[in-house]
Amino acid sequence: MTSALPQDPSRSAGPAIVWFRQDLRLADNPALADAVASGRAIIPLYILHETPDARPLGGASLWWLDKSLTVLGDAIAARGGKLVLRRGDPAHQLREMIAATGASAVYWNRLYDKHAVARDSGIKSDLTADRIEIVSCNGSLLNEPWTVRNGSGEAYRVFTPYWRAARAMVDDVPELPAPGRLPPPRIWPESDALAHWSLHPTTPDWSTGFSDWTPGEAGAATALDRFLTGAISGYGDNRNLPGVEGTSRLSPHLHFGEIGPRQIWRAVHAATVKGAAPDSEADKFLSEIGWREFNHHILFHWPDLPRDNFKPAFDQFTWREDEPGFRAWSRGQTGYPIVDAGMRELWTTGFMHNRVRMIVASFLIKDLMIDWRRGEAWFWDTLLDADIAQNAANWQWVAGSGADASPYFRIFNPVTQGQKFDPKGVYVRRWVPELARLPEDVIHAPWTASPLDLRQAGVALGQTYPAPIVDHAKARDRALAAYAAVRNAA
Ligand code: FAD
């Protein structure tokens, strides 16, 4: 699991820096466990990466990071340690920390996107040249991207064979317990104060709707436990219903590494053995964890996925410039209730149900013909679970340009999707309250309501709620015509 360079005995007395990144937990954290097992004093470190090449975290992610670092810092303090906070260029910060503390080793759990891979390998070769031991581990995937290969030794491009191979490879490593104590170094290096990073938004504080979330390791464990003793039993069907609490809501916890997929894997298997979770539902749930793995695999092998179409034929597609359309979409004012409900849920809570993510993404890409990259960027800023691999791969999946993607010509109809997955309009009524009193049969298409229904519900189309900004049937034809150019180029 780990890849340690030979240890230099002359330096082994120095403390170990444990560089936390997207692994903000103490239990089942291989880098931390290895560092503690080395017998060295431990300097836990988090660096807010700020260099021109690093993609800055979005606003919602910064909110989560603030809370998660607080929880991690408290857990470390309870074990006799201290979480050191630095911001700037990680290579520079690490050098400074090593000089200040005499550290002889740096431990981290690996990341798989292009910038992190380049940064980490640069740091590794620089520090190794100075006889600092570097130990890197797998803390966030069931299988690392280079380990899963098809019969010809190549990376998979299609999910089903990928997951068949990958799930058979998951090993049975027992959970690594959280260390009971973190031996402190003789000298603590200087640390920033978290409050000075101003990660929590002020003027205005737009995060008040995030209060249902509990960032941190304990919050992640509670979310998993709640899911495994409740919603998992109906997961296969309910996961598609945005008006029902049918999913785990683990994605931000997974992104920040407050829980790892191995912990989930073991807990799901334990629940099936106890009979608490039906096998078929557990399989479906684990296959979603499989999609998360697959997307990391794709990003690693096609590192420009957040920028470039996975299928180059899509480079022929002519996107529209449509600022009013983008604005209406991002503000939840398109006149299509399920789209508007999703975009408002996102803005208010930092989350959006997966089914609705697919519907709103399809609307932006196909009904408005706005470049998927703009949608990806909006999600990057507003999602609490914003993740380079998951976000880019899913946007490209909806666009049709991605690996194993939905075909471009499958264009979601926002009305029939709403009717099918939110049949009583529970979700729309919650997030688009100005439509709450419309009857069930028209709630997903208010323009089809009778004047009497509209009046009784207090809805004045174009005034209290927008008329549709595009006619879906015409928009669909327009998108299919544009897609013909892609098909001809493929
Ligand atoms: P559950 O249904 O409980 O699933 C359990 C876990 O499986 C999730 O936490 C997640 O880690 C994984 N998972 C579930 N669905 C998917 C999927 N479609 N792709 C990859 N992994 C999945 N997810 C992110 O974590 N970050 C993103 O930035 C992100 N952007 C997305 C953008 C679009 C356009 C779409 C359509 C989906 C995106 N997703 C993203 C995937 C998915 O919507 C979320 O992972 C899911 O809604 C999280 O809710 P949950 O934890 O309750 O999921």
Coordinates of C-alpha atoms and ligand atoms in Angstrom, one line a residue:
M1 CA 0.0 0.0 0.0
T2 CA 2.8 2.4 0.8
S3 CA 5.9 3.4 -1.2
A4 CA 8.7 4.4 1.1
L5 CA 12.1 5.4 0.0
P6 CA 15.0 3.8 1.9
Q7 CA 15.4 5.5 5.3
D8 CA 18.5 7.5 6.1
P9 CA 19.4 6.5 9.6
S10 CA 21.2 9.8 10.3
R11 CA 18.0 11.7 10.0
S12 CA 15.4 9.2 11.3
A13 CA 15.4 10.9 14.7
G14 CA 13.7 14.0 13.3
P15 CA 9.9 14.4 13.5
A16 CA 7.6 13.4 10.6
I17 CA 5.4 15.9 8.9
V18 CA 2.0 14.4 8.1
W19 CA 0.7 16.6 5.2
F20 CA -3.1 16.4 5.3
R21 CA -4.8 17.2 2.0
Q22 CA -8.0 15.5 1.0
D23 CA -7.8 13.0 3.9
L24 CA -9.1 15.1 6.8
R25 CA -9.5 12.2 9.2
L26 CA -7.6 10.2 11.8
A27 CA -9.1 6.8 11.4
D28 CA -8.1 4.6 8.5
N29 CA -5.6 7.2 7.3
P30 CA -2.6 5.2 6.0
A31 CA -0.2 8.1 5.9
L32 CA -0.9 9.0 9.4
A33 CA -0.8 5.4 10.6
D34 CA 2.5 4.8 8.9
A35 CA 4.0 8.0 10.4
V36 CA 2.9 7.0 13.9
A37 CA 4.3 3.5 13.4
S38 CA 7.7 5.0 12.4
G39 CA 8.0 6.1 16.1
R40 CA 8.8 9.7 15.1
A41 CA 7.2 12.7 16.7
I42 CA 4.3 13.9 14.5
I43 CA 3.8 17.4 13.0
P44 CA 0.3 17.4 11.4
L45 CA 0.2 20.0 8.6
Y46 CA -2.5 21.5 6.3
I47 CA -1.4 23.9 3.5
L48 CA -3.9 26.1 1.7
H49 CA -2.4 25.7 -1.7
E50 CA -2.1 29.1 -3.4
T51 CA 0.0 29.2 -6.6
P52 CA -1.1 30.6 -10.0
D53 CA -1.3 27.1 -11.4
A54 CA -3.6 25.7 -8.7
R55 CA -7.4 25.9 -9.3
P56 CA -8.7 27.9 -6.3
L57 CA -11.3 26.2 -4.2
G58 CA -14.9 27.3 -4.8
G59 CA -16.8 29.3 -2.2
A60 CA -18.8 26.4 -0.9
S61 CA -15.7 24.2 -0.6
L62 CA -14.0 26.9 1.4
W63 CA -16.9 26.9 3.8
W64 CA -16.6 23.1 4.3
L65 CA -12.9 23.2 4.6
D66 CA -13.1 25.8 7.4
K67 CA -15.4 23.5 9.5
S68 CA -13.5 20.3 8.7
L69 CA -10.2 21.8 9.7
T70 CA -11.7 23.0 13.0
V71 CA -12.9 19.4 13.7
L72 CA -9.6 17.8 12.6
G73 CA -7.6 20.4 14.7
D74 CA -9.7 19.5 17.8
A75 CA -9.3 15.8 17.3
I76 CA -5.5 16.2 16.9
A77 CA -5.3 18.4 20.0
A78 CA -7.2 15.8 22.0
R79 CA -4.3 13.4 21.2
G80 CA -1.6 15.8 22.3
G81 CA -0.8 17.3 18.9
K82 CA -1.5 20.4 17.0
L83 CA -2.6 21.0 13.4
V84 CA -0.2 23.4 11.8
L85 CA -1.8 25.7 9.2
R86 CA 0.1 27.3 6.3
R87 CA -0.9 28.9 3.1
G88 CA 1.0 29.5 -0.2
D89 CA 3.2 27.2 -2.3
P90 CA 3.4 23.8 -0.7
A91 CA 7.0 23.1 -1.9
H92 CA 8.1 26.3 -0.2
Q93 CA 6.1 25.8 3.0
L94 CA 7.4 22.2 3.4
R95 CA 11.0 23.4 3.0
E96 CA 10.4 26.0 5.7
M97 CA 8.8 23.6 8.0
I98 CA 11.6 21.1 7.6
A99 CA 14.2 23.8 8.3
A100 CA 12.3 25.0 11.4
T101 CA 11.7 21.6 12.9
G102 CA 14.5 19.3 11.7
A103 CA 11.8 17.0 10.3
S104 CA 13.3 14.0 8.6
A105 CA 10.2 12.6 6.8
V106 CA 7.0 13.8 5.1
Y107 CA 4.0 11.5 4.8
W108 CA 0.9 12.1 2.6
N109 CA -1.9 10.3 1.0
R110 CA -1.8 10.5 -2.8
L111 CA -4.0 12.6 -5.1
Y112 CA -4.6 11.8 -8.8
D113 CA -5.3 15.0 -10.7
K114 CA -2.7 16.4 -13.0
H115 CA -1.7 19.4 -10.9
A116 CA -1.4 17.4 -7.7
V117 CA 0.6 14.7 -9.4
A118 CA 3.1 17.1 -10.9
R119 CA 3.4 19.1 -7.7
D120 CA 3.8 16.0 -5.5
S121 CA 6.4 14.4 -7.7
G122 CA 8.4 17.6 -7.9
I123 CA 8.3 17.9 -4.1
K124 CA 9.2 14.2 -3.7
S125 CA 12.3 14.4 -6.0
D126 CA 13.5 17.7 -4.4
L127 CA 13.2 16.5 -0.8
T128 CA 14.5 13.0 -1.5
A129 CA 17.6 14.7 -3.0
D130 CA 18.0 16.3 0.4
R131 CA 17.7 12.9 2.1
I132 CA 14.2 13.6 3.5
E133 CA 12.1 10.4 3.5
I134 CA 8.9 10.7 1.5
V135 CA 6.2 8.2 2.2
S136 CA 3.0 8.3 0.1
C137 CA 0.0 6.1 0.5
N138 CA -3.4 5.4 -0.9
G139 CA -6.0 6.9 1.4
S140 CA -8.9 7.8 -0.9
L141 CA -9.5 5.0 -3.4
L142 CA -10.4 1.3 -3.4
N143 CA -8.0 0.8 -6.3
E144 CA -5.5 3.4 -7.6
P145 CA -6.0 4.4 -11.3
W146 CA -2.9 2.6 -12.6
T147 CA -3.8 -0.7 -11.0
V148 CA -6.9 -1.5 -13.0
R149 CA -6.1 -2.5 -16.5
N150 CA -8.0 -4.4 -19.2
G151 CA -6.8 -7.5 -21.0
S152 CA -4.6 -5.5 -23.3
G153 CA -3.0 -3.7 -20.4
E154 CA -4.8 -0.4 -21.1
A155 CA -7.0 1.8 -19.0
Y156 CA -10.7 1.1 -19.1
R157 CA -13.0 3.6 -20.9
V158 CA -16.3 1.8 -20.1
F159 CA -17.7 1.6 -16.6
T160 CA -19.2 -1.9 -16.5
P161 CA -16.1 -3.9 -17.3
Y162 CA -14.0 -1.5 -15.2
W163 CA -16.2 -2.1 -12.2
R164 CA -16.3 -5.8 -12.7
A165 CA -12.5 -5.9 -12.7
A166 CA -12.1 -3.3 -10.0
R167 CA -14.5 -4.7 -7.4
A168 CA -12.8 -8.1 -7.6
M169 CA -9.5 -6.4 -6.8
V170 CA -10.6 -4.8 -3.5
D171 CA -8.5 -6.3 -0.8
D172 CA -9.6 -7.1 2.7
V173 CA -7.3 -4.8 4.7
P174 CA -8.6 -4.3 8.2
E175 CA -9.5 -0.8 9.3
L176 CA -6.5 1.3 10.7
P177 CA -7.7 2.7 14.0
A178 CA -7.2 6.4 14.8
P179 CA -4.0 6.8 16.8
G180 CA -4.6 7.2 20.5
R181 CA -1.8 9.7 20.9
L182 CA 0.3 11.9 18.5
P183 CA 3.8 12.3 20.0
P184 CA 4.6 16.0 19.8
P185 CA 7.9 17.4 18.4
R186 CA 10.3 19.4 20.6
I187 CA 9.7 22.5 18.6
W188 CA 6.3 23.4 17.1
P189 CA 6.6 25.5 13.9
E190 CA 4.6 28.6 13.5
S191 CA 1.0 28.2 12.4
D192 CA -1.5 30.6 10.9
A193 CA -4.8 31.0 12.8
L194 CA -7.7 29.4 10.9
A195 CA -9.9 32.5 11.5
H196 CA -7.4 34.7 9.7
W197 CA -7.9 32.7 6.5
S198 CA -11.5 34.0 6.4
L199 CA -12.9 30.9 4.8
H200 CA -16.3 31.5 6.2
P201 CA -18.2 34.0 4.1
T202 CA -19.2 37.4 5.5
T203 CA -20.8 40.4 3.9
P204 CA -23.0 38.7 3.1
D205 CA -22.9 35.3 4.8
W206 CA -24.6 33.2 2.1
S207 CA -24.0 30.0 3.9
T208 CA -26.9 30.0 6.4
G209 CA -28.6 27.3 4.4
F210 CA -25.7 24.9 4.9
S211 CA -26.6 24.3 8.6
D212 CA -27.9 20.7 7.9
W213 CA -24.4 19.6 7.2
T214 CA -21.9 18.4 9.9
P215 CA -18.4 18.5 8.3
G216 CA -15.7 16.3 9.9
E217 CA -15.0 12.7 10.6
A218 CA -17.7 12.2 13.2
G219 CA -20.3 13.8 10.9
A220 CA -19.2 11.4 8.1
A221 CA -19.5 8.4 10.4
T222 CA -23.0 9.5 11.5
A223 CA -24.1 10.0 7.8
L224 CA -22.9 6.5 6.9
D225 CA -24.6 5.0 10.0
R226 CA -27.9 6.8 9.3
F227 CA -27.8 5.6 5.7
L228 CA -27.0 2.0 6.6
T229 CA -29.7 1.7 9.2
G230 CA -32.3 3.5 7.0
A231 CA -32.3 4.6 3.4
I232 CA -30.1 1.8 2.0
S233 CA -33.0 -0.7 2.1
G234 CA -34.8 1.3 -0.6
Y235 CA -31.8 2.8 -2.3
G236 CA -32.2 1.4 -5.8
D237 CA -35.6 3.1 -6.4
N238 CA -35.5 6.0 -4.0
R239 CA -32.0 7.3 -5.1
N240 CA -33.8 8.8 -8.1
L241 CA -36.4 10.7 -6.2
P242 CA -35.3 14.2 -5.1
G243 CA -38.3 14.6 -2.8
V244 CA -37.3 11.6 -0.7
E245 CA -34.2 11.3 1.5
G246 CA -33.0 8.2 -0.4
T247 CA -29.3 8.7 -0.6
S248 CA -26.3 8.8 1.8
R249 CA -25.2 12.4 1.4
L250 CA -21.7 11.3 1.8
S251 CA -20.2 13.1 -1.2
P252 CA -18.7 16.1 0.6
H253 CA -17.3 13.9 3.3
L254 CA -15.8 11.6 0.7
H255 CA -14.3 14.5 -1.2
F256 CA -12.6 16.0 1.8
G257 CA -11.5 12.5 3.0
E258 CA -13.4 12.6 6.3
I259 CA -14.3 9.1 5.4
G260 CA -12.6 6.7 2.9
P261 CA -14.2 4.4 0.5
R262 CA -12.6 1.4 2.2
Q263 CA -14.5 2.3 5.4
I264 CA -17.7 2.5 3.4
W265 CA -17.0 -0.8 1.7
R266 CA -16.4 -2.6 5.0
A267 CA -19.4 -1.1 6.7
V268 CA -21.7 -1.9 3.7
H269 CA -20.5 -5.5 3.7
A270 CA -21.0 -5.8 7.5
A271 CA -24.5 -4.4 7.1
T272 CA -25.4 -7.1 4.5
V273 CA -23.9 -9.8 6.7
K274 CA -26.1 -8.7 9.6
G275 CA -29.1 -8.7 7.2
A276 CA -29.5 -4.9 7.8
A277 CA -29.0 -4.1 4.0
P278 CA -30.4 -6.2 1.2
D279 CA -27.6 -7.5 -1.2
S280 CA -29.1 -5.9 -4.3
E281 CA -29.4 -2.5 -2.7
A282 CA -25.9 -2.7 -1.3
D283 CA -24.6 -3.7 -4.7
K284 CA -26.3 -0.7 -6.3
F285 CA -24.9 1.6 -3.7
L286 CA -21.3 0.2 -4.0
S287 CA -21.6 0.6 -7.8
E288 CA -22.0 4.4 -7.2
I289 CA -18.8 4.3 -5.2
G290 CA -17.5 2.5 -8.2
W291 CA -18.5 5.5 -10.5
R292 CA -16.5 7.7 -8.1
E293 CA -13.5 5.3 -8.6
F294 CA -14.0 5.1 -12.4
N295 CA -14.0 8.9 -12.7
H296 CA -10.7 9.2 -10.8
H297 CA -9.4 6.5 -13.1
I298 CA -10.5 8.4 -16.2
L299 CA -9.1 11.7 -14.9
F300 CA -5.8 10.1 -14.1
H301 CA -5.4 8.6 -17.6
W302 CA -7.0 11.6 -19.4
P303 CA -5.7 14.5 -17.2
D304 CA -7.2 17.3 -19.3
L305 CA -10.7 16.1 -18.7
P306 CA -11.8 19.2 -16.9
R307 CA -10.9 21.3 -20.0
D308 CA -11.0 19.0 -23.1
N309 CA -13.7 16.9 -24.5
F310 CA -12.9 13.2 -23.8
K311 CA -14.3 12.5 -27.3
P312 CA -12.5 15.0 -29.6
A313 CA -15.3 14.9 -32.1
F314 CA -17.2 17.2 -29.7
D315 CA -14.7 19.9 -30.5
Q316 CA -16.8 20.5 -33.6
F317 CA -19.9 21.4 -31.5
T318 CA -20.9 25.1 -31.8
W319 CA -21.8 26.4 -28.3
R320 CA -24.0 29.4 -28.0
E321 CA -23.1 32.6 -26.2
D322 CA -26.2 33.3 -24.1
E323 CA -25.6 35.4 -21.0
P324 CA -29.3 36.0 -20.1
G325 CA -29.8 32.2 -20.5
F326 CA -26.9 31.4 -18.2
R327 CA -28.0 33.9 -15.7
A328 CA -31.6 32.5 -15.7
W329 CA -30.2 29.0 -15.3
S330 CA -27.8 29.8 -12.5
R331 CA -30.4 31.8 -10.6
G332 CA -33.1 29.2 -10.9
Q333 CA -35.3 31.4 -13.1
T334 CA -35.7 29.3 -16.3
G335 CA -39.5 28.8 -16.1
Y336 CA -38.9 25.0 -15.8
P337 CA -39.8 24.1 -12.2
I338 CA -37.6 21.1 -11.8
V339 CA -34.5 22.9 -13.2
D340 CA -35.2 26.0 -11.0
A341 CA -35.8 23.9 -7.9
G342 CA -32.4 22.2 -8.4
M343 CA -30.5 25.4 -9.0
R344 CA -32.1 27.0 -5.9
E345 CA -31.4 23.9 -3.8
L346 CA -27.8 24.2 -4.9
W347 CA -27.5 27.9 -4.1
T348 CA -29.2 27.5 -0.7
T349 CA -27.7 24.3 0.6
G350 CA -24.5 23.7 -1.4
F351 CA -25.9 20.4 -2.6
M352 CA -28.2 19.1 -5.4
H353 CA -29.8 15.7 -5.8
N354 CA -28.0 13.6 -8.5
R355 CA -31.1 13.1 -10.7
V356 CA -31.6 16.9 -10.7
R357 CA -27.9 17.5 -11.4
M358 CA -28.4 15.5 -14.6
I359 CA -31.6 17.4 -15.5
V360 CA -30.1 20.9 -14.9
A361 CA -26.9 19.9 -16.7
S362 CA -28.9 18.6 -19.7
F363 CA -30.9 21.8 -19.8
L364 CA -27.8 24.0 -19.9
I365 CA -26.0 22.0 -22.5
K366 CA -28.8 20.9 -24.7
D367 CA -31.7 23.3 -24.3
L368 CA -29.5 26.4 -24.0
M369 CA -26.5 24.9 -25.9
I370 CA -24.1 26.6 -23.4
D371 CA -20.7 25.0 -23.1
W372 CA -20.6 22.3 -20.4
R373 CA -17.4 24.0 -19.0
R374 CA -19.5 27.0 -17.8
G375 CA -21.8 24.6 -15.9
E376 CA -18.8 22.8 -14.5
A377 CA -17.4 26.1 -13.2
W378 CA -20.6 27.1 -11.6
F379 CA -20.9 23.8 -9.8
W380 CA -17.2 24.1 -8.8
D381 CA -18.0 27.3 -7.0
T382 CA -21.3 26.3 -5.4
L383 CA -21.1 22.6 -4.6
L384 CA -19.9 21.5 -1.2
D385 CA -18.8 18.2 -2.8
A386 CA -17.1 20.0 -5.8
D387 CA -14.4 17.5 -7.0
I388 CA -12.3 17.8 -10.1
A389 CA -12.8 14.2 -11.2
Q390 CA -16.5 13.8 -10.4
N391 CA -17.6 17.2 -11.6
A392 CA -15.8 17.1 -15.0
A393 CA -16.6 13.5 -15.7
N394 CA -20.3 13.9 -14.9
W395 CA -20.6 17.1 -16.9
Q396 CA -19.0 15.3 -19.9
W397 CA -21.3 12.3 -19.2
V398 CA -24.3 14.5 -19.6
A399 CA -22.9 16.4 -22.6
G400 CA -22.2 13.1 -24.4
S401 CA -18.6 14.0 -24.8
G402 CA -17.3 11.9 -21.9
A403 CA -16.2 8.3 -21.2
D404 CA -19.1 5.9 -21.4
A405 CA -21.3 8.9 -21.6
S406 CA -25.0 9.2 -22.1
P407 CA -25.6 9.6 -25.9
Y408 CA -25.9 13.2 -27.0
F409 CA -29.3 12.6 -28.5
R410 CA -30.7 11.5 -25.2
I411 CA -32.1 14.9 -24.2
F412 CA -33.9 15.1 -20.9
N413 CA -37.3 16.6 -21.1
P414 CA -37.5 18.7 -17.9
V415 CA -41.3 18.3 -17.7
T416 CA -41.5 14.5 -18.1
Q417 CA -38.4 14.1 -15.8
G418 CA -40.1 16.2 -13.2
Q419 CA -43.4 14.2 -13.6
K420 CA -41.6 10.9 -13.3
F421 CA -39.2 11.6 -10.5
D422 CA -41.1 14.2 -8.5
P423 CA -44.7 13.0 -9.2
K424 CA -46.4 14.9 -6.4
G425 CA -44.2 17.9 -6.8
V426 CA -42.8 17.6 -3.3
Y427 CA -39.3 18.8 -4.4
V428 CA -40.5 21.6 -6.6
R429 CA -42.9 22.9 -3.9
R430 CA -40.0 23.0 -1.4
W431 CA -37.6 24.9 -3.6
V432 CA -39.9 27.0 -5.8
P433 CA -42.4 28.1 -3.1
E434 CA -44.2 30.5 -5.5
L435 CA -45.6 27.4 -7.3
A436 CA -46.4 25.5 -4.1
R437 CA -50.2 25.8 -4.4
L438 CA -50.4 24.5 -8.0
P439 CA -52.1 21.2 -8.5
E440 CA -50.0 18.1 -9.0
D441 CA -50.9 17.6 -12.7
V442 CA -49.5 21.0 -13.7
I443 CA -46.8 21.7 -11.2
H444 CA -44.0 20.7 -13.7
A445 CA -45.5 22.7 -16.5
P446 CA -47.3 25.8 -15.0
W447 CA -47.9 27.3 -18.5
T448 CA -50.4 24.4 -19.1
A449 CA -52.4 25.3 -15.9
S450 CA -55.9 26.8 -16.4
P451 CA -56.3 30.5 -15.6
L452 CA -58.4 29.4 -12.6
D453 CA -55.7 27.1 -11.3
L454 CA -53.1 29.8 -11.7
R455 CA -55.3 32.4 -10.0
Q456 CA -56.1 30.1 -7.1
A457 CA -52.4 29.2 -6.6
G458 CA -51.5 32.9 -6.7
V459 CA -49.3 32.4 -9.8
A460 CA -49.0 35.1 -12.5
L461 CA -46.7 33.7 -15.2
G462 CA -44.1 36.2 -16.2
Q463 CA -44.6 38.1 -13.0
T464 CA -44.5 35.8 -9.9
Y465 CA -42.7 33.0 -11.8
P466 CA -41.0 33.2 -15.3
A467 CA -42.5 31.9 -18.4
P468 CA -40.2 29.2 -19.9
I469 CA -37.1 30.9 -21.4
V470 CA -37.0 28.4 -24.3
D471 CA -39.5 26.1 -25.9
H472 CA -38.1 22.6 -25.0
A473 CA -39.3 21.0 -28.3
K474 CA -37.7 23.6 -30.4
A475 CA -34.6 23.7 -28.3
R476 CA -34.3 20.0 -28.7
D477 CA -34.5 20.2 -32.5
R478 CA -31.9 22.9 -32.5
A479 CA -29.5 20.9 -30.3
L480 CA -29.9 17.8 -32.5
A481 CA -29.2 19.8 -35.6
A482 CA -26.0 21.1 -34.0
Y483 CA -25.1 17.6 -32.9
A484 CA -25.2 16.4 -36.5
A485 CA -21.9 18.2 -37.1
V486 CA -20.3 16.2 -34.3
R487 CA -21.7 12.9 -35.6
N488 CA -20.4 13.6 -39.0
A489 CA -16.9 14.4 -37.6
A490 CA -16.9 11.2 -35.4
Ligands
FAD1 P1 -25.2 8.4 -3.1 O1 -26.3 8.1 -4.0 O2 -25.5 8.1 -1.6 O3 -23.9 7.7 -3.6 C1 -22.8 7.4 -2.7 C2 -21.6 8.0 -3.2 O4 -21.3 7.4 -4.5 C3 -21.6 9.5 -3.4 O5 -21.3 10.2 -2.2 C4 -20.5 9.7 -4.5 O6 -19.2 9.6 -3.9 C5 -20.7 8.4 -5.3 N1 -21.5 8.8 -6.5 C6 -22.9 8.7 -6.6 N2 -23.3 9.1 -7.8 C7 -22.1 9.4 -8.5 C8 -21.9 9.8 -9.8 N3 -22.8 10.1 -10.7 N4 -20.6 10.0 -10.2 C9 -19.6 9.8 -9.4 N5 -19.8 9.3 -8.1 C10 -21.0 9.2 -7.7 N6 -20.3 14.2 -7.2 C11 -19.3 14.7 -6.4 O7 -18.9 14.1 -5.4 N7 -18.6 15.9 -6.7 C12 -19.0 16.6 -7.8 O8 -18.4 17.7 -8.1 C13 -20.1 16.2 -8.6 N8 -20.5 16.9 -9.7 C14 -21.5 16.4 -10.5 C15 -22.0 17.1 -11.6 C16 -23.0 16.6 -12.4 C17 -23.4 17.4 -13.6 C18 -23.6 15.4 -12.1 C19 -24.8 14.9 -12.9 C20 -23.2 14.7 -11.0 C21 -22.2 15.2 -10.2 N9 -21.7 14.4 -9.0 C22 -20.7 14.9 -8.3 C23 -22.2 13.1 -8.8 C24 -23.4 12.9 -7.8 O9 -24.4 13.8 -8.2 C25 -23.1 13.1 -6.4 O10 -21.9 12.3 -6.0 C26 -24.2 12.6 -5.5 O11 -25.4 13.4 -5.8 C27 -23.9 12.7 -4.1 O12 -25.0 12.4 -3.3 P2 -24.9 11.2 -2.2 O13 -23.6 11.2 -1.5 O14 -26.2 11.3 -1.4 O15 -24.9 10.0 -3.2

